[in-house]
Each structure stands twice: as C-alpha cells, then as structure tokens.
PDB file of C-alpha atoms and ligand atoms in Angstrom:
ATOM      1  CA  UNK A   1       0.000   0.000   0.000  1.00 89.00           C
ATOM      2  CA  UNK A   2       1.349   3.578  -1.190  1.00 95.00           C
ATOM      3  CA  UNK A   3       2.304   5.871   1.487  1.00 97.00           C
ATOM      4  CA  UNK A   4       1.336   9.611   1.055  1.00 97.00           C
ATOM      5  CA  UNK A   5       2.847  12.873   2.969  1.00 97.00           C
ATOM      6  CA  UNK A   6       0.474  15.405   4.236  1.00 97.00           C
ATOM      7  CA  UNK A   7       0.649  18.668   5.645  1.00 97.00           C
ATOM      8  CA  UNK A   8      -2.238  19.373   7.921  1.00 98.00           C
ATOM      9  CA  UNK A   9      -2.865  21.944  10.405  1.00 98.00           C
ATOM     10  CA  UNK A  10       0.391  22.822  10.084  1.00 97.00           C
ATOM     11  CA  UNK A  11       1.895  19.118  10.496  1.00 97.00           C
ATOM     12  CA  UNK A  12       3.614  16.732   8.516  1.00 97.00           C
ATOM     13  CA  UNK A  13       1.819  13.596   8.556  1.00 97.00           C
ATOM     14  CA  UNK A  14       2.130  10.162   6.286  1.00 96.00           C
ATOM     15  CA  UNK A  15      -0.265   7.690   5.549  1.00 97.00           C
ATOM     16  CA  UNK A  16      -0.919   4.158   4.571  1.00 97.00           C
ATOM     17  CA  UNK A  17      -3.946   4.107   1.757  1.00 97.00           C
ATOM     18  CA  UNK A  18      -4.678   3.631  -1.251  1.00 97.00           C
ATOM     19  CA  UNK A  19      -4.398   6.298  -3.927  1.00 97.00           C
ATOM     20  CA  UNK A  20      -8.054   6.964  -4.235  1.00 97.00           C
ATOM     21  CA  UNK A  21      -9.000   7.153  -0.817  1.00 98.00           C
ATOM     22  CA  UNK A  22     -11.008  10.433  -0.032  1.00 98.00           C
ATOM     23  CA  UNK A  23      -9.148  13.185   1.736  1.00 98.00           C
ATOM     24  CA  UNK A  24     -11.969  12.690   4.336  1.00 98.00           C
ATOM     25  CA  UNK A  25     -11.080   9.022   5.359  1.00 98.00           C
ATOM     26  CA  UNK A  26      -7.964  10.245   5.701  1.00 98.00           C
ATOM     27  CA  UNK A  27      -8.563  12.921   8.162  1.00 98.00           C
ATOM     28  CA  UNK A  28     -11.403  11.363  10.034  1.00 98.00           C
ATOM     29  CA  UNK A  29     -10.502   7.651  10.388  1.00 97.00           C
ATOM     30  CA  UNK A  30      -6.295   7.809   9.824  1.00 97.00           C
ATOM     31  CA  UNK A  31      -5.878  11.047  11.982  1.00 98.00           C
ATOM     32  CA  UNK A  32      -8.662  11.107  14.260  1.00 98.00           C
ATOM     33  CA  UNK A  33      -9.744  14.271  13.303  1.00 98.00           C
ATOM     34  CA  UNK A  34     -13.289  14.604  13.673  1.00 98.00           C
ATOM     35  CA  UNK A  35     -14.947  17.292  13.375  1.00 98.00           C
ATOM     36  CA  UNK A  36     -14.643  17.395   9.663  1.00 98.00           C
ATOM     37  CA  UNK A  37     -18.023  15.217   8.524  1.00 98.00           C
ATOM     38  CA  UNK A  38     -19.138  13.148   6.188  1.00 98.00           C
ATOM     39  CA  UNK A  39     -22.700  14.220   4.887  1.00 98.00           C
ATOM     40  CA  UNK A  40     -23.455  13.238   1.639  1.00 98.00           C
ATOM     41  CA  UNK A  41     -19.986  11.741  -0.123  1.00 97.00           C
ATOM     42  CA  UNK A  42     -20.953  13.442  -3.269  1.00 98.00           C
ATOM     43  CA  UNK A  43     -19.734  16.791  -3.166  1.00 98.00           C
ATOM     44  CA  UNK A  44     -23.396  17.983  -2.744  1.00 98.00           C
ATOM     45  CA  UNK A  45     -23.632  19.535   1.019  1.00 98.00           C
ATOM     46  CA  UNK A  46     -20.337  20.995   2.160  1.00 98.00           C
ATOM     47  CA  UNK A  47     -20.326  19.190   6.087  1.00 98.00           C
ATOM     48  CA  UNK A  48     -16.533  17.829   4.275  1.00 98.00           C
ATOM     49  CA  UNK A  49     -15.522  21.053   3.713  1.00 98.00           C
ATOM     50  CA  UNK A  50     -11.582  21.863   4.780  1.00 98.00           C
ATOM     51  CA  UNK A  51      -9.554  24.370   3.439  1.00 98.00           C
ATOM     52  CA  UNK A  52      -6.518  23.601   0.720  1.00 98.00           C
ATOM     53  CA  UNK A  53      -4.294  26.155   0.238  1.00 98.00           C
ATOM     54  CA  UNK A  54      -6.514  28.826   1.438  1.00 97.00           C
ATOM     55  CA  UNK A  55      -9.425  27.322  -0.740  1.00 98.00           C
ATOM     56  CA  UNK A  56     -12.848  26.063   0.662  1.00 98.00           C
ATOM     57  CA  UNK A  57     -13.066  22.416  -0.699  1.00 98.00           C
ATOM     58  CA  UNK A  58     -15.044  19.350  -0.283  1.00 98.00           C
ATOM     59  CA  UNK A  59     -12.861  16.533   1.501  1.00 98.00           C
ATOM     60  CA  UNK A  60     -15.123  13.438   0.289  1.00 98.00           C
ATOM     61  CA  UNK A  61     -14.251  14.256  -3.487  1.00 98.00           C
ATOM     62  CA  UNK A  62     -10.853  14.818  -2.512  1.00 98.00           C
ATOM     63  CA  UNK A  63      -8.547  11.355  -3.685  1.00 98.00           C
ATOM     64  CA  UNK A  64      -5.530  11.463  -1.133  1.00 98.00           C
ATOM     65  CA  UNK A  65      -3.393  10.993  -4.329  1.00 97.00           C
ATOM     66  CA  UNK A  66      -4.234  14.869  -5.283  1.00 96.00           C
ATOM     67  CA  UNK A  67      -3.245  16.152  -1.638  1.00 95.00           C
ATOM     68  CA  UNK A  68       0.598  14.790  -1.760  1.00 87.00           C
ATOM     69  CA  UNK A  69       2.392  18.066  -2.906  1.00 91.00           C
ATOM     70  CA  UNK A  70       2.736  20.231   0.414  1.00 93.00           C
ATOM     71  CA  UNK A  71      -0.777  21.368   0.064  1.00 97.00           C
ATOM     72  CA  UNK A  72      -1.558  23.314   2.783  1.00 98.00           C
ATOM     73  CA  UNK A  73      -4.581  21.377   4.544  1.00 98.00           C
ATOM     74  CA  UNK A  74      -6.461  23.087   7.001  1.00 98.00           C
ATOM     75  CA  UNK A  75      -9.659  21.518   8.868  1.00 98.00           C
ATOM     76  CA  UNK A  76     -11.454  23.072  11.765  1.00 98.00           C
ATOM     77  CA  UNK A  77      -9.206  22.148  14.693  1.00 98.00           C
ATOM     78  CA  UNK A  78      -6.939  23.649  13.109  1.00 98.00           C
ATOM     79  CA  UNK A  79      -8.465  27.293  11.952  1.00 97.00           C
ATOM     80  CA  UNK A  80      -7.421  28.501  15.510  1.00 95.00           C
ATOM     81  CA  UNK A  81      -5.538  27.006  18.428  1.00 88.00           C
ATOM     82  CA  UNK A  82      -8.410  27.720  21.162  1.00 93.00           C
ATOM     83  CA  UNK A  83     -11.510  28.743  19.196  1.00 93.00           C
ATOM     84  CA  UNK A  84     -10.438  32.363  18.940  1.00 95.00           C
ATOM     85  CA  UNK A  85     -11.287  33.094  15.192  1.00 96.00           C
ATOM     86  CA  UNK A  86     -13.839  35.639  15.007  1.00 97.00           C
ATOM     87  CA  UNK A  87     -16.300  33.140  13.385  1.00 98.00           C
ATOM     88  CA  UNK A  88     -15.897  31.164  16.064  1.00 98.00           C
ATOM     89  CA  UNK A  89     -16.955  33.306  18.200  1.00 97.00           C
ATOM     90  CA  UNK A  90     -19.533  35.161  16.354  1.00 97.00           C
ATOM     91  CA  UNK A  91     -20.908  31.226  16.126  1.00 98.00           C
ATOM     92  CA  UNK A  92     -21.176  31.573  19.844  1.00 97.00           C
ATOM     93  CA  UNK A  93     -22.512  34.598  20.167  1.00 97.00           C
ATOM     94  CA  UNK A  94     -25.542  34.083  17.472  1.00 97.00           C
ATOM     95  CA  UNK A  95     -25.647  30.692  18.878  1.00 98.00           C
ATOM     96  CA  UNK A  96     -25.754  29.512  15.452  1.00 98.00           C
ATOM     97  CA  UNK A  97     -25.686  25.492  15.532  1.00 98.00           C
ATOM     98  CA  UNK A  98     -28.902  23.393  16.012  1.00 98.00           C
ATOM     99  CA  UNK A  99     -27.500  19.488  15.830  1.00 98.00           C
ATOM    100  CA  UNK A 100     -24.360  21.245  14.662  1.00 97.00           C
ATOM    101  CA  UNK A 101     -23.526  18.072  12.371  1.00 98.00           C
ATOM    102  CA  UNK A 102     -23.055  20.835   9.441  1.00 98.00           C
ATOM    103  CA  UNK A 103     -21.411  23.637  11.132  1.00 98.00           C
ATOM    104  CA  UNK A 104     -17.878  22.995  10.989  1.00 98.00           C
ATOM    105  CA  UNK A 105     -18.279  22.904   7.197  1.00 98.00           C
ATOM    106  CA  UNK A 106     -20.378  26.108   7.482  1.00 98.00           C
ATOM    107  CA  UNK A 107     -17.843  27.745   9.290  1.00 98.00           C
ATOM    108  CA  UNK A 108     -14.545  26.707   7.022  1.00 98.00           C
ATOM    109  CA  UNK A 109     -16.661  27.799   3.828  1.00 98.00           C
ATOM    110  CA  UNK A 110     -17.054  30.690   5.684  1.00 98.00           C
ATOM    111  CA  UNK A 111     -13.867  31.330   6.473  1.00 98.00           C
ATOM    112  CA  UNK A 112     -12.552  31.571   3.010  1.00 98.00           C
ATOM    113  CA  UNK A 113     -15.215  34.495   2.154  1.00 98.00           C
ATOM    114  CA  UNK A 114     -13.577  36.849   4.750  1.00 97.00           C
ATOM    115  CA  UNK A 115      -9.982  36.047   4.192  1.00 96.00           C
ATOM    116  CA  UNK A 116     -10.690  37.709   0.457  1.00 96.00           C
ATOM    117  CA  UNK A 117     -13.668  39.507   0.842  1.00 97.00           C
ATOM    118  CA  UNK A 118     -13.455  40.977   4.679  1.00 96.00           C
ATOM    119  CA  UNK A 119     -16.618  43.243   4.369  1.00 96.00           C
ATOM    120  CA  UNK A 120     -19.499  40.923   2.339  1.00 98.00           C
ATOM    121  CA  UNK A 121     -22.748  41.772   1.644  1.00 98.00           C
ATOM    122  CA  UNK A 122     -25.842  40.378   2.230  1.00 98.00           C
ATOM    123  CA  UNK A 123     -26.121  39.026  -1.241  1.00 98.00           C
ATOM    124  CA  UNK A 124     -22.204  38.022  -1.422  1.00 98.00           C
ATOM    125  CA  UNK A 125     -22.297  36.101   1.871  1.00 98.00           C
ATOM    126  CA  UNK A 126     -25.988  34.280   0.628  1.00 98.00           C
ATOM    127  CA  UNK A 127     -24.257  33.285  -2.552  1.00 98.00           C
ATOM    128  CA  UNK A 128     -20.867  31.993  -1.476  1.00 98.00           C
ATOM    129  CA  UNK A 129     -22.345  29.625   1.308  1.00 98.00           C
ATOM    130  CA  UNK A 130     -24.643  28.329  -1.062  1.00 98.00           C
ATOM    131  CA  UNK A 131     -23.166  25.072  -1.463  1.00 97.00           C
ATOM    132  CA  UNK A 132     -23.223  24.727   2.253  1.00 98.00           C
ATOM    133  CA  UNK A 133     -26.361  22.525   3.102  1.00 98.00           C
ATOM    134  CA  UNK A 134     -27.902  22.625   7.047  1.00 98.00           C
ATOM    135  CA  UNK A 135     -30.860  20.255   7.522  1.00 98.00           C
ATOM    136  CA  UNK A 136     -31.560  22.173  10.787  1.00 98.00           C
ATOM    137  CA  UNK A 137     -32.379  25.248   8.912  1.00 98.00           C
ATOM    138  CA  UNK A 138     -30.077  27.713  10.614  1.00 98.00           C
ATOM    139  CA  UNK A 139     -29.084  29.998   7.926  1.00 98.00           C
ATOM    140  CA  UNK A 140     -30.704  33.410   9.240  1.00 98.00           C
ATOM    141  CA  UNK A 141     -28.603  32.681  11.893  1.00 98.00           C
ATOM    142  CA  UNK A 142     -25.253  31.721  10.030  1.00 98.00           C
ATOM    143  CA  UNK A 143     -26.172  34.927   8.059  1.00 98.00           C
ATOM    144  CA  UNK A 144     -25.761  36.991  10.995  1.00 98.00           C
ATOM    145  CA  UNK A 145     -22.877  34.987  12.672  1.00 98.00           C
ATOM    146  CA  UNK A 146     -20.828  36.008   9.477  1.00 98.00           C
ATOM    147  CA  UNK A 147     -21.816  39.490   9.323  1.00 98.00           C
ATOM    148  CA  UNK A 148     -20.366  39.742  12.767  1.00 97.00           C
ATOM    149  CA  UNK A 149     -17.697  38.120  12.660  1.00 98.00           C
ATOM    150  CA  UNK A 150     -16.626  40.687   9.569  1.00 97.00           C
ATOM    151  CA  UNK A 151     -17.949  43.489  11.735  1.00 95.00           C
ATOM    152  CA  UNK A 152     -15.179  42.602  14.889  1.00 93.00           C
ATOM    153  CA  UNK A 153     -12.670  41.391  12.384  1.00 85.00           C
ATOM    154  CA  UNK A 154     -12.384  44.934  10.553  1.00 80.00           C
ATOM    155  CA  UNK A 155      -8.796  45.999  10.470  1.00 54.00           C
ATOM    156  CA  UNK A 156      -8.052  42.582  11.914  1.00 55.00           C
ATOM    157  CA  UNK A 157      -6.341  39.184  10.269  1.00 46.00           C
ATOM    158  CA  UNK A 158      -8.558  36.154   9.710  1.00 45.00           C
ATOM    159  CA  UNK A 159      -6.323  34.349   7.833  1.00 46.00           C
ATOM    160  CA  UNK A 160      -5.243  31.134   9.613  1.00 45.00           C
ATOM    161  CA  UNK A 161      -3.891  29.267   6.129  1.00 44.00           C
TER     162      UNK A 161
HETATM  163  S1  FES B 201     -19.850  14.965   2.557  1.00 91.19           S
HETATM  164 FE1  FES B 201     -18.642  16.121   1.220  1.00 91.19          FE
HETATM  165  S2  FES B 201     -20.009  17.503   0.279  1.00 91.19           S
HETATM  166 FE2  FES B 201     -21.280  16.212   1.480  1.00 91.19          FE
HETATM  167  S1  FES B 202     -27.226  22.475  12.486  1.00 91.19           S
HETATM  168 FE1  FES B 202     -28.121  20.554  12.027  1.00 91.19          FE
HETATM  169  S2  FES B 202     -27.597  20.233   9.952  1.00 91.19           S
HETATM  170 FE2  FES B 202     -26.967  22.245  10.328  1.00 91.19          FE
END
C-alpha cells in the first residue's frame, strides 16, 4: 500500500492508503480528526468542507493521491488554536448550531469568504455559502454569525492558512 505525505494543520503527517482514498477518510478515520463530517460523499452539502491552500473544498471528493504536494490542509481544529477566530466566536454569540452536524463545514466555507472579501454583503455572503447545506435550517442565523464576525474582524487578520 502507497504511502502519502500530508501537511495538515500545520503538520507533517504520512499515511498508509490507497491512492483513491477520499481526503476525508484520511482525516477522520487515519488522523482522528473529527470534526470534519461526512454528509453526503458526493460533493453535494459541504459538512466535508476543509480548506486547501486557502481554498474552501469538499474533503469526500478529494482522492488522497491529489493532496501529496505540500498542500496546505487546514480543517477546523486547526483554523485557531483555542476557538479564537472571530467566526468562532460570532458562532457563539448568534448561537448559530442546532444538531451542529453541518457547522464545521459552514464555518470553514465561511472562512474563506472573509480572508478575500473581509466586508461581504448580504447578497455576497448568501451566494458563497450556497453550497453549504444545514438540515436544521439555521441559515438566518449563520447569516448573521458572518456578518459579525466581519464586523469585529475589521482591520483585523482572519487568515489562519
Ligand atoms: S460529505 Fe462532502 S459535500 Fe457532502
Ligand atoms: S445544524 Fe443541524 S444540519 Fe446544520
């Protein structure tokens, strides 16, 4: 079995898989890093979604094989060291999550909006988490989490990558 070099959260890490496995197995069930899920395995809801060298992208559609060249992979325990972004805690403070199976998705996609864009609009924000499913219906409240956050982040670094 083919042994691949990763680089995530900031850490060199090898595994034993084959080629095709999904970036997702890899982080979930080879590094024990959790909070990354699986939702659909399709590329269709987002709850996979890590970042790759500074991009927002769907771990399930991911094969390991792609990730092997010092991509920079960052999931959500590793967007901050104590839950300090300001999505974080704008997440807390709007008290965003319901079940909270999609949120660490949510907030990663989010992520990526305010490390380019730092002031979003309405319209902006609605159209770049669109790909972001939550069966618990909490958008209104992700809405306003993310306005927030790019209200106390103004003049401030998000960028974690
Ligand atoms: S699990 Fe990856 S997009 Fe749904
Ligand atoms: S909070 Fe339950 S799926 Fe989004």
């Amino acid at each position: 079995m083919p042994t691949f070099s990763l680089k995530i959260n900031g850490q060199n890490q090898t595994v034993d898989t084959e080629p095709q496995t999904p970036l997702l197995w890899v982080i979930r069930e080879h590094l024990g890093l959790m909070g990354t899920k699986f939702g659909c395995g399709i590329s269709q809801c987002g709850a996979c979604t890590v970042h790759v060298d500074g991009h927002a992208m769907k771990a399930c559609s991911l094969p390991v094989s792609a990730m092997a060249n010092g991509q920079e992979i960052i999931t959500i325990e590793g967007l901050s060291e104590d839950g300090s972004h300001p999505l974080q805690k704008a997440w807390i403070k709007a008290q965003v999550p319901q079940c909270g199976y999609c949120q660490s998705g949510q907030i990663m996609q989010a992520a990526t909006l305010l490390n380019t864009n730092p002031n979003p609009t309405r319209e902006e924000i609605l159209d770049h988490m669109r790909g972001n499913l939550c069966r618990c219906g909490t958008y209104m409240r992700i809405l306003v989490a993310i306005q927030e956050a790019a209200k106390a982040s103004q003049g401030q670094t998000l960028n974690n990558d």
